[in-house]
Amino acid sequence: MLNSVPFTRDLVFVGGGHAHALVLRKWGMNPLPGARLTLINPGPTAPYTGMLPGHIAGHYSRDTLEIDLMRLARFAGARLILSHATAIDRKAKLIHVEGRGPVAYDVASIDIGITARMGIEGFSEHAVGAKPLDVYASAWRTFLDAVGGSDKAATVAVIGGGVAGCELAMAMAFALREKGAKPEVTVIEAGPTISGVGPRARRKLSNAMQGLGITFLPNAKVTQIESGQVILEGHAPVAAALCVGAAGAFPHHWIAQTDLTLEDGFIVVEPDLRVKGDTDLFAVGDCAHMPFAPRPKAGVFAVRAAPILYKNLRGVLTEGKLRSFRPQKSYLKLISLGGKSAMAEKYGLAPAAPLLWQWKDRIDRAFMDKLDELPVMKVPALPSVVAKGVQEDAQVIPLCGGCGAKVGGGVLSQVISAGQGTSQADVVAGPGDDAAILRQSCGGYQVLSTDHLRAFIDDPVQMTRIAAVHALGDIWAMGATPQAALSTLVLPRMSAALQARTLREINDAAQDVFAEAGANIIGGHTTMGAELTIGFTVTGLRDDMPITVSGAQAGDMLLLTRPIGTGVILAAYMAGKAPARIVADVLSAMEQPQQAAAAILRDAHAMTDVTGFGLAGHIQAICAASRLRADVTRDKIPVYAGARTLSDQGIRSSLLAANIADAPTTGIDDPLLHDPQTAGGLLAALSPDAAEKAMEALRAAGVEAVIIGKLSAGSGPIHVS
């Protein structure tokens, strides 16, 4: 995230299609200084079309099929916004996005593919389109799991007898057979025969489908889809526990609501891939229509367009020369036949053999390897001559973001204990707890805390939400009601226009979080620096004495409201080693407010929020202040999905070693207990009866809290059993 050249232009990619994925890879290898990149896509991954039939048939795992957009975006230096684009305002140069404010652009490119969602009565309720691929693949996995090895016939109907429909029908029939089920797969085609291929290929596809027991129903018009069956005009209904639409390509509906030049709902582009009539907007892939060279909707053209798109995006951003895209007139079709066999078609020839599937497999894996094998972030080597102590103190792990970048607790305690006390009568408690406590002259108490985070993602909106929830954690942990906040922001160097865009996004996101918590942002301070840093100073109010870490009692249960593991997941993400879905899920969890849990736990004997010093460090803080000892059960401690695997692989946060040294444990050794958390859960000490009642209330509120241990009289390190 370090940046010495100011950002001056916003380049926004709408959609994570194949062309955009290849452009992002190429951009990461050769970035354009001054260009700030944004990728907008509904999910953290994008399925590769070439491997979809193989995945449906069971030859490829989900991970093998998916392009990791989070990793790719980070490699390219792009922020990733996980949402749907819903509209484009070309006059204001804004992309409207579901669930958040609009995203401004100077140059933008659209690669959102197509949908197979059909306008047939009952389709939305009882069928799934073959595209978007991720939606179909998910529905298929659910269906296949439900079928199991049942003796009951597994009925599937595929609407559309083109290459895609036949290929998917064969893949599903093969997978159902391998599962031990009895497949009854029907391909419903409005025309007289299989479409999209020549006579030889048509015969071989027909034979392959017959070999898998697939029924091909020509000249059939679908009039309605009901639960469990497809209604046809002039034919008996077709049984369908699963109905898949694969008849043709349909544009995404929101495109039709724009003022873009369209042809049958597809975006008309010029030979340089710019949208007709717009010099700063591009479109590529299946969502684009090329009147200069009409071609069928096929992934091969998106892949071939990627180098031209890359050069022309840079050309517009630098006022350079643009090139024209000249797609080939014919291309090789490699069609999977269910099992590990494939047919190739070109120039009227159509050989089929297992060897062709192996060839297709090598081509597909080579494409995925290109997007997966990205350079890993490496720790810079030390100079040959350094001052004394550098070799011993040099970070062997890159500095993490979030709370993983904190100064260790041991160092802080040395400084704080060196003379930071409270001398004023209205200061009830100073350093050492989650927040300072001030006595108000009119009665009651005010708590005051400050937090800031070194950014670990490039999206200012999501980073702001996480930073705000993180800062509010100290107020919630004191059992107080949030009152007011001041923001402290450091922006990377950027032009005045981009400063305004970024600050508007940050301010809107912060206002949303604090308003939901019942607080107001009343000011702040903003400066420019090397990298994005977002922080908040927050106050809160409570009528009676706020909860501290010193009120726990022997016999109290320790209750935790969130899993641990954010530190190791973020460390792996920054190193390019964390799977996209795991990162996306933990980021989503981190931005969720905790006022509901805080309200339920406001009468706890002691409470803190689990942040940079790790779960063990915060348990120890309660024990030390309350003069108790703790026993915790490791298997009861909730852990975010993927964190255990990453920890077992040896991935560590840069603060982990200091946390282990500052809060030693006995019994089972588990690095995750010391993993620094950002926007972590609330850790409360309650009597057994109060803990059970709190658990019931938390469950009712949708909070998955867990009792992880117990406090007892005595002293010493935390024992982990």
XYZ file of C-alpha atoms in Angstrom, residues 235-654:
420
model
C -46.016 -32.501 -25.227
C -46.355 -34.285 -21.925
C -44.750 -32.483 -18.965
C -41.091 -33.266 -18.304
C -40.194 -34.291 -14.750
C -37.541 -31.969 -13.307
C -36.401 -31.892 -9.714
C -33.748 -29.537 -11.152
C -34.384 -27.307 -14.159
C -31.479 -25.516 -15.848
C -31.883 -22.770 -18.443
C -29.220 -22.843 -21.156
C -31.140 -21.471 -24.142
C -29.253 -18.499 -25.474
C -27.506 -15.504 -23.949
C -29.409 -12.751 -22.183
C -27.971 -9.403 -21.047
C -28.122 -8.357 -17.398
C -31.322 -6.405 -16.853
C -29.713 -3.284 -15.361
C -27.792 -2.606 -18.562
C -31.097 -1.991 -20.351
C -31.876 0.817 -17.892
C -28.747 2.784 -18.883
C -28.305 5.275 -21.725
C -25.576 3.134 -23.302
C -25.839 2.279 -26.995
C -27.310 -1.233 -27.065
C -28.036 -3.973 -29.576
C -30.580 -6.491 -28.255
C -29.558 -5.432 -24.761
C -25.801 -5.861 -25.328
C -23.380 -2.922 -25.170
C -22.251 -1.768 -28.615
C -18.491 -1.220 -28.796
C -16.096 0.213 -31.373
C -13.035 -1.718 -32.665
C -10.935 -0.203 -29.843
C -13.450 -1.766 -27.360
C -14.742 1.616 -26.206
C -18.498 1.920 -25.848
C -19.966 3.630 -28.867
C -20.222 7.358 -28.174
C -18.109 7.301 -24.977
C -14.349 7.833 -24.974
C -13.845 6.809 -21.321
C -15.978 3.674 -21.082
C -15.057 0.206 -22.364
C -16.972 -3.077 -22.597
C -15.659 -6.542 -23.326
C -16.678 -10.195 -23.197
C -20.168 -11.594 -23.567
C -21.872 -8.369 -22.415
C -20.470 -6.518 -25.440
C -21.704 -6.489 -29.043
C -19.094 -6.010 -31.765
C -20.882 -4.789 -34.935
C -17.516 -4.494 -36.686
C -16.935 -8.247 -36.195
C -20.065 -10.102 -34.963
C -19.137 -13.281 -33.101
C -20.979 -15.847 -30.955
C -20.818 -15.492 -27.171
C -17.690 -17.496 -26.347
C -14.986 -17.102 -23.723
C -12.230 -17.381 -26.301
C -13.006 -13.883 -27.596
C -12.839 -12.331 -24.119
C -9.444 -13.951 -23.562
C -8.162 -12.708 -26.926
C -9.508 -9.205 -26.236
C -7.630 -8.861 -22.919
C -4.266 -7.660 -24.339
C -6.027 -5.026 -26.468
C -8.111 -3.870 -23.510
C -4.983 -3.605 -21.360
C -3.156 -1.469 -23.916
C -6.162 0.743 -24.641
C -6.988 1.401 -20.986
C -3.422 2.569 -20.493
C -3.667 4.514 -23.739
C -6.699 6.494 -22.549
C -5.126 7.112 -19.135
C -1.888 8.378 -20.700
C -3.328 9.949 -23.868
C -1.523 7.309 -25.873
C -2.382 5.463 -29.071
C -5.225 2.922 -29.104
C -5.317 -0.386 -30.975
C -8.170 -2.207 -32.715
C -9.411 -5.666 -31.732
C -9.587 -8.128 -34.628
C -11.123 -11.393 -33.384
C -10.485 -14.544 -35.370
C -13.321 -15.716 -37.613
C -13.210 -19.357 -36.592
C -12.084 -21.066 -33.434
C -11.591 -24.562 -32.070
C -14.429 -25.923 -29.944
C -13.443 -28.474 -27.293
C -16.585 -30.025 -25.851
C -16.610 -32.309 -22.805
C -18.649 -35.489 -23.175
C -19.475 -36.160 -19.527
C -16.629 -38.475 -18.591
C -12.996 -37.713 -19.255
C -13.475 -37.630 -22.983
C -13.967 -34.680 -25.316
C -14.830 -33.788 -28.876
C -12.992 -31.179 -30.946
C -14.739 -29.331 -33.782
C -13.222 -27.053 -36.415
C -13.480 -26.825 -40.194
C -16.262 -29.437 -40.168
C -14.128 -32.109 -38.483
C -15.208 -33.561 -35.143
C -12.881 -36.169 -33.631
C -13.676 -37.396 -30.110
C -11.385 -39.248 -27.687
C -10.096 -39.280 -24.083
C -6.840 -37.824 -25.411
C -8.726 -34.679 -26.445
C -10.070 -34.298 -22.895
C -6.485 -34.482 -21.621
C -5.522 -31.787 -24.120
C -8.454 -29.616 -23.024
C -7.515 -30.218 -19.400
C -3.948 -28.998 -20.028
C -5.230 -25.868 -21.804
C -7.667 -25.063 -18.987
C -5.146 -25.678 -16.228
C -2.579 -23.524 -18.009
C -5.093 -20.660 -18.098
C -5.834 -21.024 -14.387
C -2.142 -21.352 -13.518
C -1.524 -18.027 -15.233
C -3.967 -16.368 -12.837
C -2.916 -18.355 -9.789
C 0.875 -18.275 -10.002
C 1.471 -14.679 -8.941
C 4.693 -13.377 -7.376
C 4.587 -13.704 -3.577
C 5.358 -10.655 -1.456
C 8.924 -11.077 -0.196
C 10.690 -9.486 2.749
C 13.401 -7.127 1.431
C 16.907 -8.281 2.254
C 18.863 -6.222 4.799
C 21.750 -4.084 3.558
C 25.173 -5.650 4.009
C 26.175 -3.049 6.613
C 23.674 -2.164 9.363
C 23.775 -0.709 12.871
C 24.113 -2.940 15.928
C 20.871 -4.659 16.858
C 19.311 -4.553 13.395
C 19.997 -8.214 12.674
C 18.398 -9.242 15.983
C 15.348 -6.953 15.733
C 14.732 -7.150 11.970
C 11.214 -8.263 11.151
C 11.275 -11.699 9.552
C 7.539 -11.257 8.902
C 6.209 -8.252 6.928
C 4.416 -5.701 9.083
C 0.719 -6.545 9.274
C -2.185 -4.153 9.020
C -4.959 -3.615 11.544
C -4.183 -4.543 15.121
C -1.341 -6.753 13.897
C 0.660 -3.522 13.513
C 0.341 -2.554 17.193
C 3.253 -2.030 19.529
C 3.513 -5.009 21.893
C 1.746 -4.917 25.239
C 4.963 -5.420 27.181
C 6.539 -2.309 25.704
C 3.396 -0.244 26.293
C 3.113 -1.347 29.924
C 6.676 -0.213 30.571
C 5.937 3.262 29.238
C 2.513 3.645 30.819
C 3.694 2.443 34.229
C 6.518 4.952 34.126
C 4.345 7.785 35.366
C 1.003 8.139 33.586
C -1.376 8.330 36.520
C -4.547 10.273 37.250
C -4.226 13.543 39.193
C -7.617 15.180 38.570
C -10.630 14.323 40.686
C -12.920 13.844 37.705
C -10.583 11.283 36.111
C -11.717 7.996 37.656
C -9.491 5.680 35.592
C -6.754 6.421 33.106
C -4.472 4.080 31.122
C -4.799 0.328 31.567
C -8.430 -0.348 30.646
C -10.349 -0.231 27.371
C -11.210 3.434 27.869
C -10.531 6.256 30.295
C -13.375 6.983 32.730
C -14.384 10.564 33.498
C -16.878 11.529 36.215
C -19.425 14.062 34.976
C -20.382 17.003 37.160
C -24.060 16.444 36.474
C -23.858 12.780 37.435
C -22.954 9.662 35.523
C -19.769 8.822 33.680
C -18.169 9.439 30.325
C -15.711 6.968 28.782
C -13.098 8.034 26.239
C -10.996 5.896 23.900
C -9.047 6.195 20.667
C -8.030 3.653 18.015
C -6.631 3.747 14.531
C -5.814 1.012 12.022
C -3.156 0.715 9.355
C -5.197 -0.334 6.329
C -5.043 -3.995 5.316
C -7.479 -3.619 2.401
C -7.613 -0.914 -0.253
C -11.352 -0.243 -0.081
C -11.794 2.879 2.090
C -15.468 2.079 2.717
C -15.037 -1.403 4.157
C -11.863 -0.337 5.944
C -13.777 2.548 7.542
C -16.594 0.295 8.685
C -14.132 -2.103 10.288
C -12.148 0.718 11.914
C -15.340 2.278 13.290
C -16.594 -1.025 14.737
C -13.121 -1.628 16.162
C -13.029 1.794 17.868
C -16.559 1.383 19.220
C -15.518 -1.926 20.786
C -13.822 -0.107 23.674
C -17.014 1.825 24.444
C -19.207 -1.261 24.220
C -16.768 -3.179 26.428
C -17.234 -0.576 29.174
C -20.998 -1.103 29.039
C -21.443 2.477 27.815
C -23.652 3.964 25.113
C -21.646 5.540 22.256
C -21.919 9.349 22.257
C -19.590 11.117 19.807
C -16.567 10.497 17.614
C -13.662 12.364 16.046
C -11.995 10.889 12.955
C -8.252 10.748 12.345
C -7.367 10.002 8.732
C -4.161 9.584 6.783
C -4.674 9.398 3.012
C -2.066 8.212 0.521
C -0.868 10.948 -1.828
C -3.551 11.725 -4.406
C -4.967 14.573 -6.442
C -7.529 16.959 -4.969
C -10.305 15.296 -6.968
C -9.440 11.854 -5.616
C -9.046 13.255 -2.101
C -12.634 14.522 -2.271
C -13.913 11.197 -3.610
C -12.099 9.203 -0.928
C -13.104 11.444 1.956
C -16.724 11.371 0.820
C -16.690 7.569 0.837
C -14.999 7.406 4.249
C -17.286 10.001 5.799
C -20.467 8.367 4.496
C -19.389 4.929 5.729
C -18.389 6.263 9.152
C -21.623 8.196 9.540
C -23.604 5.027 8.826
C -21.785 2.976 11.473
C -21.803 5.608 14.210
C -25.410 6.627 13.536
C -26.485 2.985 13.901
C -24.615 2.897 17.225
C -26.366 6.094 18.356
C -23.334 8.398 18.085
C -22.411 11.415 15.986
C -19.177 12.288 14.202
C -18.432 15.818 15.339
C -15.089 16.533 13.670
C -11.618 15.160 13.096
C -8.268 15.639 11.414
C -7.044 14.598 7.972
C -3.545 14.553 6.550
C -1.601 12.996 3.678
C 0.942 10.253 4.254
C 2.501 7.091 2.940
C -0.543 4.827 3.279
C -4.184 4.752 4.277
C -4.756 4.863 8.044
C -8.198 5.293 9.614
C -8.932 5.967 13.270
C -11.552 7.325 15.627
C -11.613 8.854 19.078
C -14.909 7.851 20.659
C -16.796 8.841 23.800
C -19.628 7.017 25.539
C -21.980 7.558 28.464
C -23.142 5.389 31.350
C -25.207 6.337 34.387
C -23.457 4.023 36.835
C -19.817 3.007 37.032
C -18.610 1.601 33.677
C -17.471 -2.000 33.449
C -13.728 -2.446 33.855
C -11.388 -5.424 33.685
C -10.947 -5.440 37.472
C -14.411 -6.550 38.591
C -14.297 -10.263 37.792
C -15.016 -12.728 40.603
C -13.885 -16.258 41.357
C -16.318 -18.698 39.755
C -17.171 -16.365 36.874
C -17.532 -17.857 33.419
C -15.693 -16.353 30.441
C -18.031 -15.638 27.529
C -16.790 -14.721 24.024
C -19.042 -13.221 21.340
C -16.910 -13.719 18.215
C -14.444 -16.241 16.774
C -10.713 -15.549 16.738
C -8.293 -15.791 13.821
C -8.475 -12.446 12.026
C -4.752 -11.845 12.511
C -3.531 -14.998 10.788
C -6.114 -14.662 7.995
C -5.105 -11.068 7.285
C -1.405 -11.992 7.453
C -2.033 -14.752 4.908
C -4.073 -12.393 2.736
C -1.305 -9.784 2.709
C 1.131 -12.543 1.721
C -1.164 -13.794 -1.048
C -1.801 -17.144 0.664
C -5.390 -16.917 1.960
C -8.326 -18.300 -0.081
C -10.670 -15.562 -1.279
C -13.862 -16.843 0.343
C -12.168 -17.109 3.753
C -10.922 -13.520 3.556
C -14.256 -12.197 2.302
C -16.159 -13.943 5.100
C -13.912 -12.636 7.863
C -13.962 -9.064 6.488
C -17.752 -9.194 6.429
C -17.838 -10.425 10.036
C -15.430 -7.714 11.181
C -17.622 -4.884 9.900
C -20.700 -6.046 11.819
C -21.549 -3.818 14.848
C -21.773 -5.319 18.351
C -24.225 -3.049 20.146
C -26.781 -5.865 20.558
C -24.246 -8.065 22.365
C -22.982 -5.112 24.410
C -26.500 -4.290 25.604
C -27.056 -7.873 26.764
C -23.696 -7.959 28.588
C -23.891 -4.479 30.175
C -24.124 -5.985 33.697
C -21.035 -8.210 33.372
C -18.609 -8.232 36.300
C -15.756 -7.465 33.914
C -15.518 -7.027 30.168
C -13.061 -6.149 27.402
C -12.946 -6.426 23.631
C -10.482 -8.902 22.156
C -8.119 -6.951 19.901
C -4.401 -6.609 19.243
C -3.014 -8.490 22.237
C -4.945 -11.630 21.355
C -7.458 -13.657 23.356
C -4.825 -14.783 25.874
C -3.589 -11.234 26.390
C -7.076 -9.946 27.121
C -7.937 -12.849 29.421
C -4.711 -12.117 31.267
C -5.691 -8.439 31.561
C -8.884 -9.456 33.389
C -6.999 -11.948 35.553
C -4.255 -9.489 36.502
C -6.665 -6.658 37.329
C -9.072 -8.932 39.233
C -6.329 -11.058 40.878
C -7.627 -14.328 39.514
C -6.476 -17.157 37.269
C -8.194 -18.622 34.217
C -8.776 -22.067 32.771
C -9.992 -22.223 29.172
C -10.924 -25.124 26.907
C -9.320 -24.788 23.494
C -11.954 -26.785 21.625
C -14.688 -24.465 22.901
C -12.988 -21.344 21.546
C -14.599 -20.441 18.192
C -12.204 -19.946 15.290
C -12.928 -18.327 11.924
C -13.051 -20.767 9.002
C -9.593 -21.268 7.533
C -7.673 -19.725 10.437
C -6.646 -23.076 11.949
C -5.347 -24.377 8.624
C -3.364 -21.203 7.959
C -1.925 -21.247 11.487
C -0.912 -24.898 11.099
C 0.880 -23.916 7.876
C 3.099 -21.627 9.946
C 1.586 -18.316 8.878
C 2.003 -15.715 11.613
C 1.072 -12.126 12.298
C 3.968 -9.742 12.914
